[in-house]
Amino acid sequence: MKHPLRPRPRQKDPPIVSTPSSLPHRALVVGATGIAGSAVRDRLLVDGWPVTTLSRSAGAAVEGTTHVQADLRSATDLERALRDEHPTHVFFTAWSRQETEAANIDVNAGMLRDLLAALKHTRVEHVALMTGLKHYLGPFEAYAAGEMADTPFHEEEPRLPVNNFYYAQEDELWAAAARQGFAWSVHRAHTVVGHAVGNAMNMGSTIAVQATISREFNRPFIFPGSETQWNGVTDMTDAGLLADQMVWAASTPGVENQAYNIANGDIFRWRSMWPRLAAYFGVEPEGFVGEPRPLDTQMADAESEWRSIAEKYDLIEPDSTRLASWWHTDGDLGRNIEVMTDMSKSREAGFLGYRRTERSFTELFNRLRVERLIPGATEQPTRG
C-alpha cells in the first residue's frame, strides 16, 4: 500500500542547460567539514582547483583553500558572505537534521535555495548536489514504509508519493538552474564510508568506536541489525569515489543535467563482512541472533566508556558522540529490505570508478589510528 502523503509538486521539469567552460575553474564546496564535502575538497585540491569552502564555523585552515564563514540558514548572511565570491562550480554536500520531514524540507531545501540565490551576481557554470538513496526508500519518518521499486535502484524510478527533502532540493536546484543558466548534477549515494569528526551519519567511525569498546572491555562485537541485512546483499559508497563522480560530472562535457547513483561497484553480505571487520580490531564477532540488537541499546554507556579509553590511550577526541552516530547505523543495518543501487547510467556515460568496500573500511580505520582518534592495534596505555 502506498504511503498516504502526496509528493511535493515539482515546479517544472528539470532544465537542460548548456554552459561551456570558458572561465578558469573555481570551486565552492558547501559542507566541506563533512564526510562527502571534505573528500570533494581534497579531490579538487589534488586536481589543482582553487577551492573556497563555506561553513557556519570559522573552519580549520586547510592548505590551498580559502574559507567563507556564513550561516546557511540565513539568506541575509549568505548574501553578505558571498557577494565578493565568483565560483564557477558549486558542490553542495551540506544538510541539517530536523525533527520532522516537513522541517527537513523547509530547512534543507531553503539552504540550497538561498545559497544559489546569493550567487546570482556571478556566472556559475555547474552545481553538483549530493543526495542519497532515501530518494528511493523514503525519508526517515516514512523510511521503507510504502511501495518501492525493486532493487537495484535505477535513476529513472518515479518519486515516491511521500514528502521528501531530497525531492524538494532537486526542485530548488532545477528552478535556480532555469533562472541562472547553470548546468547541474545530482549524486545519490548509499551509506558513505569516509572520514569526518562531528558528522551525524558516519557508519565507519561508528563501527570503529563500537569495536574499540568491545576490545577494551572484552565484549563480543555484536551485529546490531536485522536478519535481512545480515544475510542479504548490499553495497556502500566510498567518500572518495563520490567525490570523483561529483567532479567528473561537473567538469566533463555532455554528462551534465543528470541524476546519478553512486556506489562502490562491489556487493557484499554483512555475515561475511562483519567477521572481517572484527578481525581487523582483534575482537570476537557475533552475528544476528533472533532479533536486532540496536547500538542505541548496546552502547548505552559508551560516552563514559569512551572518555576512559581516550584518557587511557591519549586520544584526541574524548566525546564519543562526535565519532559515532548509533541512530544512523541502527537505521541502515536495521532495515528489513535489501538495498543496493545500479551504476549502469554513469558507467555508460564514462565514469568507471570502483572501490572495494572492505578496503574503504580498513583505510578509514588506519587513518583514525594515525590521527589518534582510536587506539592502535597493539597499543599500550599511556596513562592509568
Coordinates of C-alpha atoms in Angstrom, one line a residue:
M1 CA 0.0 0.0 0.0
K2 CA 1.4 3.4 -0.9
H3 CA 2.1 6.0 1.8
P4 CA -0.9 8.4 2.1
L5 CA 1.1 11.6 1.8
R6 CA 1.3 13.3 -1.6
P7 CA 4.6 14.4 -3.0
R8 CA 5.7 18.0 -3.1
P9 CA 4.9 19.0 -6.6
R10 CA 7.8 19.9 -8.9
Q11 CA 7.9 23.5 -10.1
K12 CA 8.8 22.4 -13.7
D13 CA 10.7 19.7 -15.5
P14 CA 14.5 19.9 -14.9
P15 CA 16.1 22.3 -17.3
I16 CA 18.6 21.3 -19.9
V17 CA 21.3 24.0 -19.7
S18 CA 24.5 24.3 -21.8
T19 CA 27.3 26.2 -20.1
P20 CA 30.6 26.0 -21.9
S21 CA 33.6 26.1 -19.6
S22 CA 35.2 29.3 -20.8
L23 CA 36.2 30.6 -17.3
P24 CA 39.0 29.3 -15.1
H25 CA 37.6 26.8 -12.7
R26 CA 37.0 27.9 -9.2
A27 CA 35.1 25.7 -6.8
L28 CA 32.8 26.5 -3.8
V29 CA 32.4 23.4 -1.5
V30 CA 29.5 23.7 0.9
G31 CA 29.7 21.2 3.7
A32 CA 33.5 20.8 3.5
T33 CA 33.8 19.5 7.1
G34 CA 31.6 16.5 6.4
I35 CA 32.3 13.1 5.0
A36 CA 31.5 13.9 1.4
G37 CA 32.5 17.6 1.4
S38 CA 35.9 17.0 2.8
A39 CA 36.5 14.3 0.2
V40 CA 35.3 16.7 -2.6
R41 CA 37.6 19.4 -1.3
D42 CA 40.6 17.1 -1.2
R43 CA 40.0 15.7 -4.7
L44 CA 39.7 19.3 -6.1
L45 CA 42.9 20.3 -4.5
V46 CA 44.7 17.3 -5.9
D47 CA 43.4 18.3 -9.4
G48 CA 44.7 21.9 -8.9
W49 CA 41.4 23.7 -8.5
P50 CA 41.2 26.9 -6.5
V51 CA 38.8 26.0 -3.7
T52 CA 36.7 28.1 -1.3
T53 CA 34.9 26.3 1.5
L54 CA 31.8 27.5 3.3
S55 CA 30.5 26.6 6.7
R56 CA 28.9 28.1 9.8
S57 CA 32.0 27.8 11.8
A58 CA 35.3 29.5 11.3
G59 CA 36.7 26.3 10.0
A60 CA 40.2 24.8 10.4
A61 CA 42.8 26.1 8.0
V62 CA 43.3 23.7 5.0
E63 CA 46.3 24.4 2.8
G64 CA 45.3 25.5 -0.6
T65 CA 41.8 26.7 0.3
T66 CA 40.1 29.9 1.4
H67 CA 37.2 29.8 3.8
V68 CA 34.0 31.8 4.0
Q69 CA 32.0 31.8 7.2
A70 CA 28.2 32.0 6.9
D71 CA 25.0 30.6 8.3
L72 CA 23.4 28.5 5.6
R73 CA 20.0 29.1 7.3
S74 CA 20.2 32.9 6.9
A75 CA 19.7 34.3 3.4
T76 CA 21.0 37.6 4.6
D77 CA 24.2 36.1 5.9
L78 CA 24.8 34.2 2.7
E79 CA 24.3 37.3 0.6
R80 CA 26.9 39.1 2.8
A81 CA 29.4 36.3 2.7
L82 CA 29.2 35.5 -1.0
R83 CA 28.9 39.0 -2.5
D84 CA 32.5 39.0 -3.5
E85 CA 32.8 35.3 -4.4
H86 CA 32.8 34.1 -8.0
P87 CA 32.8 30.3 -8.1
T88 CA 32.3 28.6 -11.5
H89 CA 31.4 25.3 -9.8
V90 CA 29.4 24.7 -6.6
F91 CA 29.5 21.3 -4.8
F92 CA 26.7 21.2 -2.2
T93 CA 27.0 18.4 0.4
A94 CA 25.5 20.0 3.5
W95 CA 22.4 19.0 5.4
S96 CA 20.8 19.8 8.7
R97 CA 18.9 17.1 10.5
Q98 CA 15.4 18.2 11.8
E99 CA 12.7 16.5 13.9
T100 CA 10.2 16.2 11.1
E101 CA 10.3 15.8 7.3
A102 CA 8.3 19.0 6.9
A103 CA 11.1 20.8 8.8
N104 CA 13.8 18.9 6.8
I105 CA 12.2 20.2 3.7
D106 CA 11.9 23.8 5.0
V107 CA 15.4 23.9 6.3
N108 CA 17.4 21.9 3.7
A109 CA 15.7 23.0 0.6
G110 CA 15.8 26.5 1.9
M111 CA 19.6 26.4 2.5
L112 CA 20.2 25.3 -1.1
R113 CA 17.7 27.9 -2.5
D114 CA 19.3 30.8 -0.5
L115 CA 22.8 29.8 -1.3
L116 CA 22.2 29.7 -5.1
A117 CA 20.2 33.0 -4.9
A118 CA 23.2 34.5 -3.1
L119 CA 25.3 33.7 -6.2
K120 CA 23.0 35.3 -8.7
H121 CA 25.5 38.1 -9.2
T122 CA 28.1 35.8 -10.8
R123 CA 28.2 33.3 -13.6
V124 CA 28.0 29.8 -12.1
E125 CA 28.6 27.0 -14.7
H126 CA 27.7 23.9 -12.7
V127 CA 26.1 22.9 -9.4
A128 CA 26.6 19.4 -8.1
L129 CA 24.1 18.3 -5.4
M130 CA 24.7 15.3 -3.1
T131 CA 21.5 13.4 -2.0
G132 CA 21.1 9.7 -1.3
L133 CA 19.1 6.5 -1.5
K134 CA 16.3 7.9 0.6
H135 CA 15.2 9.2 -2.8
Y136 CA 14.1 5.6 -3.4
L137 CA 13.5 4.5 0.2
G138 CA 11.6 7.5 1.6
P139 CA 12.5 9.9 4.3
F140 CA 13.3 9.0 7.9
E141 CA 9.7 9.2 9.2
A142 CA 8.4 7.1 6.3
Y143 CA 11.5 5.0 5.7
A144 CA 10.9 1.9 3.6
A145 CA 7.2 2.1 4.7
G146 CA 5.5 2.2 1.4
E147 CA 5.7 0.7 -2.1
M148 CA 9.2 1.0 -3.6
A149 CA 10.9 -0.1 -6.7
D150 CA 12.8 -3.4 -6.9
T151 CA 16.5 -3.3 -6.2
P152 CA 18.9 -2.5 -7.7
F153 CA 17.5 1.1 -7.8
H154 CA 17.7 2.9 -11.1
E155 CA 17.7 6.7 -11.5
E156 CA 14.6 6.8 -13.7
E157 CA 12.3 5.4 -10.9
P158 CA 9.4 7.8 -10.2
R159 CA 9.3 9.7 -7.0
L160 CA 7.5 8.0 -4.1
P161 CA 4.2 9.5 -3.0
V162 CA 5.6 11.0 0.1
N163 CA 7.2 14.3 1.1
N164 CA 11.0 14.1 0.9
F165 CA 13.6 16.8 1.3
Y166 CA 15.7 15.3 -1.4
Y167 CA 12.8 15.9 -3.9
A168 CA 12.5 19.5 -2.6
Q169 CA 16.2 20.1 -3.0
E170 CA 16.0 18.8 -6.6
D171 CA 13.1 21.2 -7.3
E172 CA 15.1 24.1 -5.9
L173 CA 18.1 23.1 -7.9
W174 CA 16.2 22.9 -11.2
A175 CA 14.3 26.2 -10.6
A176 CA 17.6 28.0 -9.9
A177 CA 19.2 26.4 -13.0
A178 CA 16.4 27.7 -15.2
R179 CA 16.7 31.2 -13.7
Q180 CA 20.5 31.5 -13.6
G181 CA 21.6 29.3 -16.5
F182 CA 23.9 26.8 -14.9
A183 CA 24.2 23.1 -15.6
W184 CA 23.6 20.6 -12.7
S185 CA 24.1 17.1 -11.5
V186 CA 22.6 15.1 -8.6
H187 CA 24.5 12.3 -6.9
R188 CA 22.6 9.7 -5.0
A189 CA 24.9 7.9 -2.6
H190 CA 24.3 4.8 -0.5
T191 CA 25.8 4.8 3.1
V192 CA 29.0 6.7 2.8
V193 CA 32.3 5.5 4.3
G194 CA 34.7 8.3 4.9
H195 CA 36.5 10.5 7.4
A196 CA 34.8 13.2 9.4
V197 CA 34.5 14.2 13.1
G198 CA 31.2 15.5 14.3
N199 CA 29.2 14.1 11.4
A200 CA 25.7 12.9 12.0
M201 CA 25.8 10.0 9.6
N202 CA 29.1 8.1 9.9
M203 CA 28.9 4.3 9.9
G204 CA 32.7 3.8 9.5
S205 CA 33.8 5.6 12.7
T206 CA 30.7 4.3 14.5
I207 CA 31.8 0.8 13.9
A208 CA 35.4 1.7 14.9
V209 CA 34.2 3.1 18.2
Q210 CA 31.9 0.0 18.8
A211 CA 34.8 -2.4 18.1
T212 CA 37.3 -0.4 20.2
I213 CA 34.9 -0.5 23.2
S214 CA 34.3 -4.2 22.6
R215 CA 38.0 -4.9 22.6
E216 CA 38.8 -2.7 25.7
F217 CA 36.0 -4.3 27.8
N218 CA 36.4 -7.8 26.4
R219 CA 32.9 -8.0 24.9
P220 CA 31.7 -9.6 21.7
F221 CA 31.4 -7.4 18.6
I222 CA 27.7 -7.7 18.1
F223 CA 26.0 -7.0 14.8
P224 CA 23.2 -4.6 15.6
G225 CA 20.9 -5.1 12.6
S226 CA 18.2 -7.2 11.1
E227 CA 18.3 -10.7 9.8
T228 CA 17.6 -9.3 6.3
Q229 CA 20.7 -7.1 6.4
W230 CA 22.8 -9.9 7.9
N231 CA 22.0 -12.4 5.2
G232 CA 21.1 -10.1 2.2
V233 CA 23.2 -8.4 -0.4
T234 CA 24.0 -4.7 -0.1
D235 CA 26.5 -2.1 -1.2
M236 CA 28.1 1.1 0.1
T237 CA 29.7 4.3 -1.2
D238 CA 33.3 5.4 -0.5
A239 CA 33.5 9.1 0.1
G240 CA 36.5 9.4 -2.3
L241 CA 34.5 7.7 -5.1
L242 CA 31.6 10.0 -4.5
A243 CA 34.0 13.0 -4.8
D244 CA 35.4 11.5 -8.0
Q245 CA 31.9 11.3 -9.6
M246 CA 30.9 14.8 -8.5
V247 CA 34.0 16.3 -10.0
W248 CA 33.6 14.2 -13.2
A249 CA 30.0 15.3 -13.7
A250 CA 30.9 18.9 -13.1
S251 CA 33.8 19.0 -15.5
T252 CA 33.0 16.5 -18.3
P253 CA 31.2 17.9 -21.3
G254 CA 28.0 16.0 -22.2
V255 CA 27.3 14.3 -18.9
E256 CA 25.6 17.3 -17.1
N257 CA 21.9 17.8 -16.3
Q258 CA 21.5 14.3 -14.9
A259 CA 21.0 12.4 -11.7
Y260 CA 23.5 9.6 -11.0
N261 CA 23.6 6.8 -8.5
I262 CA 27.0 6.3 -6.8
A263 CA 28.1 3.1 -5.1
N264 CA 31.5 1.3 -4.9
G265 CA 30.7 -1.3 -7.5
D266 CA 31.1 -4.3 -5.3
I267 CA 28.4 -6.0 -3.3
F268 CA 28.7 -8.0 -0.1
R269 CA 26.8 -9.6 2.8
W270 CA 27.2 -8.4 6.3
R271 CA 27.5 -12.0 7.5
S272 CA 30.8 -12.1 5.6
M273 CA 31.9 -8.5 6.2
W274 CA 31.3 -8.4 10.0
P275 CA 33.9 -11.2 10.8
R276 CA 36.5 -9.4 8.6
L277 CA 36.0 -6.1 10.4
A278 CA 36.2 -7.9 13.7
A279 CA 39.5 -9.5 12.7
Y280 CA 40.9 -6.0 12.0
F281 CA 40.2 -5.0 15.6
G282 CA 41.0 -8.3 17.2
V283 CA 37.5 -8.8 18.6
E284 CA 35.1 -11.7 18.6
P285 CA 32.3 -11.3 16.1
E286 CA 28.7 -12.2 16.9
G287 CA 26.1 -12.1 14.2
F288 CA 22.3 -11.9 14.1
V289 CA 20.7 -14.0 16.8
G290 CA 16.9 -13.9 17.0
E291 CA 16.3 -10.2 16.7
P292 CA 18.1 -6.9 16.1
R293 CA 20.3 -5.6 19.0
P294 CA 20.5 -1.9 18.2
L295 CA 23.6 0.1 19.1
D296 CA 21.5 2.7 20.9
T297 CA 20.9 0.0 23.5
Q298 CA 24.2 -1.9 23.2
M299 CA 26.2 1.3 23.7
A300 CA 24.2 2.9 26.4
D301 CA 27.4 3.5 28.5
A302 CA 29.5 4.5 25.5
E303 CA 30.1 8.1 26.5
S304 CA 31.7 7.3 29.8
E305 CA 33.5 4.3 28.5
W306 CA 34.9 6.2 25.6
R307 CA 36.1 9.0 27.8
S308 CA 38.1 6.4 29.9
I309 CA 39.5 4.9 26.7
A310 CA 40.5 8.4 25.3
E311 CA 42.3 9.2 28.6
K312 CA 44.0 5.8 28.8
Y313 CA 45.4 5.9 25.3
D314 CA 45.8 9.7 25.0
L315 CA 43.3 10.1 22.1
I316 CA 42.4 13.5 20.8
E317 CA 38.6 13.1 20.9
P318 CA 37.1 12.1 24.2
D319 CA 33.4 12.7 23.1
S320 CA 32.1 9.5 21.5
T321 CA 29.1 11.5 20.1
R322 CA 31.5 13.3 17.7
L323 CA 32.7 10.0 16.3
A324 CA 29.7 7.6 16.5
S325 CA 26.1 8.0 15.3
W326 CA 24.4 5.0 16.8
W327 CA 20.9 6.0 15.5
H328 CA 22.1 6.3 11.9
T329 CA 23.9 2.9 11.8
D330 CA 20.9 1.3 13.5
G331 CA 18.7 2.7 10.8
D332 CA 20.9 1.4 8.0
L333 CA 21.5 -2.0 9.5
G334 CA 18.0 -2.5 10.9
R335 CA 16.3 -2.3 7.5
N336 CA 14.1 -5.3 6.6
I337 CA 14.6 -4.8 2.9
E338 CA 17.5 -5.4 0.5
V339 CA 19.1 -2.2 -0.6
M340 CA 21.5 -1.7 -3.4
T341 CA 21.9 0.6 -6.4
D342 CA 22.5 0.3 -10.1
M343 CA 25.6 2.1 -11.5
S344 CA 24.9 1.5 -15.2
K345 CA 24.0 5.1 -16.1
S346 CA 27.2 6.7 -15.1
R347 CA 29.3 3.8 -16.4
E348 CA 27.8 4.1 -19.8
A349 CA 28.4 7.9 -19.6
G350 CA 32.1 7.2 -18.9
F351 CA 32.6 7.2 -15.1
L352 CA 34.3 3.9 -14.4
G353 CA 35.5 4.4 -10.8
Y354 CA 35.4 1.5 -8.4
R355 CA 36.2 0.8 -4.7
R356 CA 36.4 -2.4 -2.7
T357 CA 34.2 -1.8 0.3
E358 CA 36.3 -3.7 2.8
R359 CA 39.3 -1.6 1.8
S360 CA 37.1 1.6 2.3
F361 CA 36.6 0.5 5.9
T362 CA 40.2 -0.5 6.6
E363 CA 41.7 2.6 5.1
L364 CA 39.4 4.7 7.2
F365 CA 40.3 2.7 10.3
N366 CA 44.0 3.1 9.5
R367 CA 43.6 6.9 9.2
L368 CA 41.6 7.1 12.5
R369 CA 44.6 5.3 14.2
V370 CA 47.2 7.6 12.7
E371 CA 45.2 10.7 13.7
R372 CA 44.9 9.4 17.3
L373 CA 41.1 9.1 17.1
I374 CA 41.2 5.4 18.0
P375 CA 44.0 3.3 19.6
G376 CA 46.4 1.3 17.5
A377 CA 46.2 -2.5 17.1
T378 CA 48.8 -3.3 19.8
E379 CA 49.0 0.0 21.6
Q380 CA 49.7 0.1 25.3
P381 CA 48.0 2.5 27.6
T382 CA 49.8 5.8 28.0
R383 CA 48.0 6.6 31.3
G384 CA 46.5 4.7 34.2

